[in-house]
Amino acid sequence: MSGRYIVVFKDSATPEQIEQYANDVHKNGGAVLNRYDSVLKGFAATIPQSFLQSLQGSDLIDYVEPDGVVTTQ
């Protein structure tokens, strides 16, 4: 799933801050695909490489990892 990432925020991030990052993803050519707010704070999104480094450097973000398919056997 090239270009798709899961962005997880630190517990200290407010809903408004998370929404601002989601808007920034859109403004930079990406798209938020799913939002998470129960078990963790974050979203899954397509994120252009040109904006990915900016996200990864944020103090509010715990981690960014590639999205993928998980299967069980």
PDB file of N, CA and C in Angstrom:
ATOM      1  N   MET A   1       0.848  -1.178   0.000  1.00  0.00           N
ATOM      2  CA  MET A   1       0.000   0.000   0.000  1.00  0.00           C
ATOM      3  C   MET A   1       0.889   1.235   0.000  1.00  0.00           C
ATOM      4  N   SER A   2       1.468   1.498  -1.103  1.00  0.00           N
ATOM      5  CA  SER A   2       2.425   2.582  -1.245  1.00  0.00           C
ATOM      6  C   SER A   2       1.789   3.935  -0.941  1.00  0.00           C
ATOM      7  N   GLY A   3       2.481   4.720  -0.129  1.00  0.00           N
ATOM      8  CA  GLY A   3       2.008   6.055   0.197  1.00  0.00           C
ATOM      9  C   GLY A   3       0.963   6.107   1.282  1.00  0.00           C
ATOM     10  N   ARG A   4       0.571   4.942   1.810  1.00  0.00           N
ATOM     11  CA  ARG A   4      -0.437   4.907   2.875  1.00  0.00           C
ATOM     12  C   ARG A   4       0.253   4.689   4.211  1.00  0.00           C
ATOM     13  N   TYR A   5      -0.133   5.506   5.181  1.00  0.00           N
ATOM     14  CA  TYR A   5       0.500   5.472   6.493  1.00  0.00           C
ATOM     15  C   TYR A   5      -0.541   5.557   7.596  1.00  0.00           C
ATOM     16  N   ILE A   6      -0.151   5.069   8.767  1.00  0.00           N
ATOM     17  CA  ILE A   6      -0.933   5.257   9.977  1.00  0.00           C
ATOM     18  C   ILE A   6      -0.171   6.256  10.830  1.00  0.00           C
ATOM     19  N   VAL A   7      -0.847   7.324  11.208  1.00  0.00           N
ATOM     20  CA  VAL A   7      -0.259   8.389  12.015  1.00  0.00           C
ATOM     21  C   VAL A   7      -0.870   8.299  13.407  1.00  0.00           C
ATOM     22  N   VAL A   8      -0.028   8.099  14.425  1.00  0.00           N
ATOM     23  CA  VAL A   8      -0.505   7.975  15.799  1.00  0.00           C
ATOM     24  C   VAL A   8       0.047   9.138  16.619  1.00  0.00           C
ATOM     25  N   PHE A   9      -0.868   9.829  17.285  1.00  0.00           N
ATOM     26  CA  PHE A   9      -0.513  11.000  18.080  1.00  0.00           C
ATOM     27  C   PHE A   9      -0.265  10.627  19.535  1.00  0.00           C
ATOM     28  N   LYS A  10       0.490  11.460  20.206  1.00  0.00           N
ATOM     29  CA  LYS A  10       0.714  11.296  21.640  1.00  0.00           C
ATOM     30  C   LYS A  10      -0.583  11.593  22.380  1.00  0.00           C
ATOM     31  N   ASP A  11      -0.702  11.071  23.592  1.00  0.00           N
ATOM     32  CA  ASP A  11      -1.911  11.283  24.392  1.00  0.00           C
ATOM     33  C   ASP A  11      -2.194  12.757  24.639  1.00  0.00           C
ATOM     34  N   SER A  12      -1.171  13.581  24.623  1.00  0.00           N
ATOM     35  CA  SER A  12      -1.339  15.007  24.899  1.00  0.00           C
ATOM     36  C   SER A  12      -1.972  15.780  23.742  1.00  0.00           C
ATOM     37  N   ALA A  13      -2.056  15.192  22.565  1.00  0.00           N
ATOM     38  CA  ALA A  13      -2.632  15.882  21.400  1.00  0.00           C
ATOM     39  C   ALA A  13      -4.135  16.056  21.580  1.00  0.00           C
ATOM     40  N   THR A  14      -4.616  17.250  21.300  1.00  0.00           N
ATOM     41  CA  THR A  14      -6.047  17.530  21.403  1.00  0.00           C
ATOM     42  C   THR A  14      -6.746  17.172  20.088  1.00  0.00           C
ATOM     43  N   PRO A  15      -8.066  16.975  20.134  1.00  0.00           N
ATOM     44  CA  PRO A  15      -8.798  16.713  18.886  1.00  0.00           C
ATOM     45  C   PRO A  15      -8.609  17.825  17.853  1.00  0.00           C
ATOM     46  N   GLU A  16      -8.512  19.057  18.316  1.00  0.00           N
ATOM     47  CA  GLU A  16      -8.321  20.180  17.400  1.00  0.00           C
ATOM     48  C   GLU A  16      -6.955  20.109  16.709  1.00  0.00           C
ATOM     49  N   GLN A  17      -5.935  19.723  17.454  1.00  0.00           N
ATOM     50  CA  GLN A  17      -4.601  19.589  16.861  1.00  0.00           C
ATOM     51  C   GLN A  17      -4.567  18.460  15.836  1.00  0.00           C
ATOM     52  N   ILE A  18      -5.215  17.353  16.162  1.00  0.00           N
ATOM     53  CA  ILE A  18      -5.267  16.226  15.230  1.00  0.00           C
ATOM     54  C   ILE A  18      -6.007  16.628  13.964  1.00  0.00           C
ATOM     55  N   GLU A  19      -7.092  17.364  14.120  1.00  0.00           N
ATOM     56  CA  GLU A  19      -7.856  17.835  12.960  1.00  0.00           C
ATOM     57  C   GLU A  19      -7.008  18.756  12.089  1.00  0.00           C
ATOM     58  N   GLN A  20      -6.196  19.598  12.705  1.00  0.00           N
ATOM     59  CA  GLN A  20      -5.322  20.491  11.940  1.00  0.00           C
ATOM     60  C   GLN A  20      -4.325  19.685  11.111  1.00  0.00           C
ATOM     61  N   TYR A  21      -3.766  18.629  11.690  1.00  0.00           N
ATOM     62  CA  TYR A  21      -2.838  17.778  10.932  1.00  0.00           C
ATOM     63  C   TYR A  21      -3.564  17.073   9.783  1.00  0.00           C
ATOM     64  N   ALA A  22      -4.791  16.629  10.024  1.00  0.00           N
ATOM     65  CA  ALA A  22      -5.572  16.003   8.957  1.00  0.00           C
ATOM     66  C   ALA A  22      -5.802  17.001   7.823  1.00  0.00           C
ATOM     67  N   ASN A  23      -6.106  18.244   8.172  1.00  0.00           N
ATOM     68  CA  ASN A  23      -6.276  19.288   7.159  1.00  0.00           C
ATOM     69  C   ASN A  23      -4.972  19.549   6.412  1.00  0.00           C
ATOM     70  N   ASP A  24      -3.852  19.525   7.142  1.00  0.00           N
ATOM     71  CA  ASP A  24      -2.549  19.736   6.507  1.00  0.00           C
ATOM     72  C   ASP A  24      -2.220  18.619   5.517  1.00  0.00           C
ATOM     73  N   VAL A  25      -2.587  17.382   5.863  1.00  0.00           N
ATOM     74  CA  VAL A  25      -2.383  16.261   4.933  1.00  0.00           C
ATOM     75  C   VAL A  25      -3.118  16.551   3.633  1.00  0.00           C
ATOM     76  N   HIS A  26      -4.381  16.974   3.747  1.00  0.00           N
ATOM     77  CA  HIS A  26      -5.191  17.277   2.564  1.00  0.00           C
ATOM     78  C   HIS A  26      -4.581  18.435   1.759  1.00  0.00           C
ATOM     79  N   LYS A  27      -4.168  19.496   2.441  1.00  0.00           N
ATOM     80  CA  LYS A  27      -3.589  20.662   1.761  1.00  0.00           C
ATOM     81  C   LYS A  27      -2.305  20.320   1.012  1.00  0.00           C
ATOM     82  N   ASN A  28      -1.621  19.256   1.457  1.00  0.00           N
ATOM     83  CA  ASN A  28      -0.360  18.859   0.835  1.00  0.00           C
ATOM     84  C   ASN A  28      -0.523  17.707  -0.150  1.00  0.00           C
ATOM     85  N   GLY A  29      -1.763  17.460  -0.582  1.00  0.00           N
ATOM     86  CA  GLY A  29      -2.001  16.479  -1.633  1.00  0.00           C
ATOM     87  C   GLY A  29      -2.341  15.080  -1.169  1.00  0.00           C
ATOM     88  N   GLY A  30      -2.548  14.893   0.134  1.00  0.00           N
ATOM     89  CA  GLY A  30      -2.905  13.575   0.661  1.00  0.00           C
ATOM     90  C   GLY A  30      -4.389  13.488   0.962  1.00  0.00           C
ATOM     91  N   ALA A  31      -4.779  12.383   1.577  1.00  0.00           N
ATOM     92  CA  ALA A  31      -6.174  12.180   1.938  1.00  0.00           C
ATOM     93  C   ALA A  31      -6.254  11.307   3.181  1.00  0.00           C
ATOM     94  N   VAL A  32      -7.067  11.731   4.144  1.00  0.00           N
ATOM     95  CA  VAL A  32      -7.309  10.926   5.336  1.00  0.00           C
ATOM     96  C   VAL A  32      -8.341   9.870   4.979  1.00  0.00           C
ATOM     97  N   LEU A  33      -8.018   8.612   5.245  1.00  0.00           N
ATOM     98  CA  LEU A  33      -8.877   7.490   4.879  1.00  0.00           C
ATOM     99  C   LEU A  33      -9.717   6.993   6.048  1.00  0.00           C
ATOM    100  N   ASN A  34      -9.137   6.948   7.231  1.00  0.00           N
ATOM    101  CA  ASN A  34      -9.825   6.510   8.452  1.00  0.00           C
ATOM    102  C   ASN A  34      -9.306   7.331   9.616  1.00  0.00           C
ATOM    103  N   ARG A  35     -10.187   7.544  10.596  1.00  0.00           N
ATOM    104  CA  ARG A  35      -9.785   8.249  11.820  1.00  0.00           C
ATOM    105  C   ARG A  35      -9.941   7.297  12.998  1.00  0.00           C
ATOM    106  N   TYR A  36      -9.032   7.426  13.952  1.00  0.00           N
ATOM    107  CA  TYR A  36      -9.055   6.571  15.137  1.00  0.00           C
ATOM    108  C   TYR A  36      -9.083   7.463  16.371  1.00  0.00           C
ATOM    109  N   ASP A  37      -9.994   7.153  17.310  1.00  0.00           N
ATOM    110  CA  ASP A  37     -10.054   7.970  18.521  1.00  0.00           C
ATOM    111  C   ASP A  37     -10.434   7.195  19.775  1.00  0.00           C
ATOM    112  N   SER A  38     -10.525   5.872  19.681  1.00  0.00           N
ATOM    113  CA  SER A  38     -10.873   5.126  20.887  1.00  0.00           C
ATOM    114  C   SER A  38      -9.649   4.458  21.508  1.00  0.00           C
ATOM    115  N   VAL A  39      -9.032   3.537  20.820  1.00  0.00           N
ATOM    116  CA  VAL A  39      -7.862   2.840  21.360  1.00  0.00           C
ATOM    117  C   VAL A  39      -6.615   3.709  21.232  1.00  0.00           C
ATOM    118  N   LEU A  40      -6.527   4.452  20.146  1.00  0.00           N
ATOM    119  CA  LEU A  40      -5.406   5.359  19.932  1.00  0.00           C
ATOM    120  C   LEU A  40      -5.916   6.601  19.237  1.00  0.00           C
ATOM    121  N   LYS A  41      -5.110   7.643  19.261  1.00  0.00           N
ATOM    122  CA  LYS A  41      -5.451   8.903  18.591  1.00  0.00           C
ATOM    123  C   LYS A  41      -4.683   8.960  17.285  1.00  0.00           C
ATOM    124  N   GLY A  42      -5.394   9.053  16.180  1.00  0.00           N
ATOM    125  CA  GLY A  42      -4.684   9.158  14.920  1.00  0.00           C
ATOM    126  C   GLY A  42      -5.566   8.955  13.716  1.00  0.00           C
ATOM    127  N   PHE A  43      -4.907   8.692  12.587  1.00  0.00           N
ATOM    128  CA  PHE A  43      -5.628   8.447  11.345  1.00  0.00           C
ATOM    129  C   PHE A  43      -4.755   7.676  10.378  1.00  0.00           C
ATOM    130  N   ALA A  44      -5.422   7.052   9.414  1.00  0.00           N
ATOM    131  CA  ALA A  44      -4.746   6.421   8.281  1.00  0.00           C
ATOM    132  C   ALA A  44      -4.933   7.360   7.100  1.00  0.00           C
ATOM    133  N   ALA A  45      -3.876   7.511   6.310  1.00  0.00           N
ATOM    134  CA  ALA A  45      -3.952   8.479   5.219  1.00  0.00           C
ATOM    135  C   ALA A  45      -2.966   8.137   4.115  1.00  0.00           C
ATOM    136  N   THR A  46      -3.275   8.638   2.923  1.00  0.00           N
ATOM    137  CA  THR A  46      -2.260   8.670   1.876  1.00  0.00           C
ATOM    138  C   THR A  46      -1.506   9.979   2.102  1.00  0.00           C
ATOM    139  N   ILE A  47      -0.187   9.873   2.164  1.00  0.00           N
ATOM    140  CA  ILE A  47       0.640  11.039   2.481  1.00  0.00           C
ATOM    141  C   ILE A  47       1.776  11.124   1.468  1.00  0.00           C
ATOM    142  N   PRO A  48       1.869  12.242   0.758  1.00  0.00           N
ATOM    143  CA  PRO A  48       2.972  12.409  -0.186  1.00  0.00           C
ATOM    144  C   PRO A  48       4.320  12.405   0.542  1.00  0.00           C
ATOM    145  N   GLN A  49       5.333  11.854  -0.103  1.00  0.00           N
ATOM    146  CA  GLN A  49       6.671  11.821   0.485  1.00  0.00           C
ATOM    147  C   GLN A  49       7.145  13.221   0.872  1.00  0.00           C
ATOM    148  N   SER A  50       6.751  14.213   0.098  1.00  0.00           N
ATOM    149  CA  SER A  50       7.188  15.585   0.354  1.00  0.00           C
ATOM    150  C   SER A  50       6.669  16.126   1.687  1.00  0.00           C
ATOM    151  N   PHE A  51       5.589  15.559   2.219  1.00  0.00           N
ATOM    152  CA  PHE A  51       5.010  16.015   3.486  1.00  0.00           C
ATOM    153  C   PHE A  51       5.287  15.041   4.629  1.00  0.00           C
ATOM    154  N   LEU A  52       5.684  13.834   4.308  1.00  0.00           N
ATOM    155  CA  LEU A  52       5.884  12.790   5.314  1.00  0.00           C
ATOM    156  C   LEU A  52       6.921  13.185   6.361  1.00  0.00           C
ATOM    157  N   GLN A  53       8.035  13.729   5.944  1.00  0.00           N
ATOM    158  CA  GLN A  53       9.096  14.090   6.884  1.00  0.00           C
ATOM    159  C   GLN A  53       8.629  15.160   7.866  1.00  0.00           C
ATOM    160  N   SER A  54       7.813  16.080   7.399  1.00  0.00           N
ATOM    161  CA  SER A  54       7.275  17.118   8.273  1.00  0.00           C
ATOM    162  C   SER A  54       6.429  16.503   9.382  1.00  0.00           C
ATOM    163  N   LEU A  55       5.604  15.532   9.026  1.00  0.00           N
ATOM    164  CA  LEU A  55       4.790  14.847  10.033  1.00  0.00           C
ATOM    165  C   LEU A  55       5.662  14.102  11.033  1.00  0.00           C
ATOM    166  N   GLN A  56       6.635  13.385  10.539  1.00  0.00           N
ATOM    167  CA  GLN A  56       7.485  12.572  11.403  1.00  0.00           C
ATOM    168  C   GLN A  56       8.281  13.421  12.389  1.00  0.00           C
ATOM    169  N   GLY A  57       8.497  14.678  12.078  1.00  0.00           N
ATOM    170  CA  GLY A  57       9.263  15.553  12.954  1.00  0.00           C
ATOM    171  C   GLY A  57       8.442  16.284  13.998  1.00  0.00           C
ATOM    172  N   SER A  58       7.135  16.067  14.013  1.00  0.00           N
ATOM    173  CA  SER A  58       6.269  16.785  14.940  1.00  0.00           C
ATOM    174  C   SER A  58       6.383  16.245  16.363  1.00  0.00           C
ATOM    175  N   ASP A  59       6.381  17.152  17.327  1.00  0.00           N
ATOM    176  CA  ASP A  59       6.416  16.767  18.737  1.00  0.00           C
ATOM    177  C   ASP A  59       5.109  16.135  19.206  1.00  0.00           C
ATOM    178  N   LEU A  60       4.018  16.360  18.482  1.00  0.00           N
ATOM    179  CA  LEU A  60       2.721  15.807  18.881  1.00  0.00           C
ATOM    180  C   LEU A  60       2.501  14.381  18.384  1.00  0.00           C
ATOM    181  N   ILE A  61       3.306  13.949  17.425  1.00  0.00           N
ATOM    182  CA  ILE A  61       3.108  12.634  16.821  1.00  0.00           C
ATOM    183  C   ILE A  61       4.012  11.611  17.493  1.00  0.00           C
ATOM    184  N   ASP A  62       3.396  10.514  17.926  1.00  0.00           N
ATOM    185  CA  ASP A  62       4.141   9.428  18.565  1.00  0.00           C
ATOM    186  C   ASP A  62       4.919   8.638  17.519  1.00  0.00           C
ATOM    187  N   TYR A  63       4.219   8.236  16.438  1.00  0.00           N
ATOM    188  CA  TYR A  63       4.903   7.531  15.352  1.00  0.00           C
ATOM    189  C   TYR A  63       4.060   7.542  14.084  1.00  0.00           C
ATOM    190  N   VAL A  64       4.744   7.329  12.961  1.00  0.00           N
ATOM    191  CA  VAL A  64       4.119   7.175  11.648  1.00  0.00           C
ATOM    192  C   VAL A  64       4.677   5.885  11.074  1.00  0.00           C
ATOM    193  N   GLU A  65       3.780   4.994  10.648  1.00  0.00           N
ATOM    194  CA  GLU A  65       4.255   3.734  10.069  1.00  0.00           C
ATOM    195  C   GLU A  65       3.469   3.410   8.812  1.00  0.00           C
ATOM    196  N   PRO A  66       4.080   2.677   7.899  1.00  0.00           N
ATOM    197  CA  PRO A  66       3.371   2.298   6.673  1.00  0.00           C
ATOM    198  C   PRO A  66       2.138   1.466   7.003  1.00  0.00           C
ATOM    199  N   ASP A  67       1.058   1.730   6.299  1.00  0.00           N
ATOM    200  CA  ASP A  67      -0.165   0.942   6.433  1.00  0.00           C
ATOM    201  C   ASP A  67       0.041  -0.362   5.677  1.00  0.00           C
ATOM    202  N   GLY A  68      -0.651  -1.376   6.083  1.00  0.00           N
ATOM    203  CA  GLY A  68      -0.510  -2.658   5.407  1.00  0.00           C
ATOM    204  C   GLY A  68      -1.668  -3.578   5.710  1.00  0.00           C
ATOM    205  N   VAL A  69      -1.651  -4.719   5.081  1.00  0.00           N
ATOM    206  CA  VAL A  69      -2.684  -5.728   5.279  1.00  0.00           C
ATOM    207  C   VAL A  69      -2.169  -6.743   6.288  1.00  0.00           C
ATOM    208  N   VAL A  70      -3.000  -7.056   7.258  1.00  0.00           N
ATOM    209  CA  VAL A  70      -2.658  -8.056   8.263  1.00  0.00           C
ATOM    210  C   VAL A  70      -3.568  -9.256   8.054  1.00  0.00           C
ATOM    211  N   THR A  71      -2.979 -10.443   8.024  1.00  0.00           N
ATOM    212  CA  THR A  71      -3.780 -11.657   7.865  1.00  0.00           C
ATOM    213  C   THR A  71      -3.474 -12.626   8.995  1.00  0.00           C
ATOM    214  N   THR A  72      -4.404 -13.531   9.233  1.00  0.00           N
ATOM    215  CA  THR A  72      -4.190 -14.610  10.194  1.00  0.00           C
ATOM    216  C   THR A  72      -4.213 -15.923   9.446  1.00  0.00           C
ATOM    217  N   GLN A  73      -3.554 -16.906  10.004  1.00  0.00           N
ATOM    218  CA  GLN A  73      -3.508 -18.203   9.322  1.00  0.00           C
ATOM    219  C   GLN A  73      -4.334 -19.225  10.039  1.00  0.00           C
TER     220      GLN A  73
END
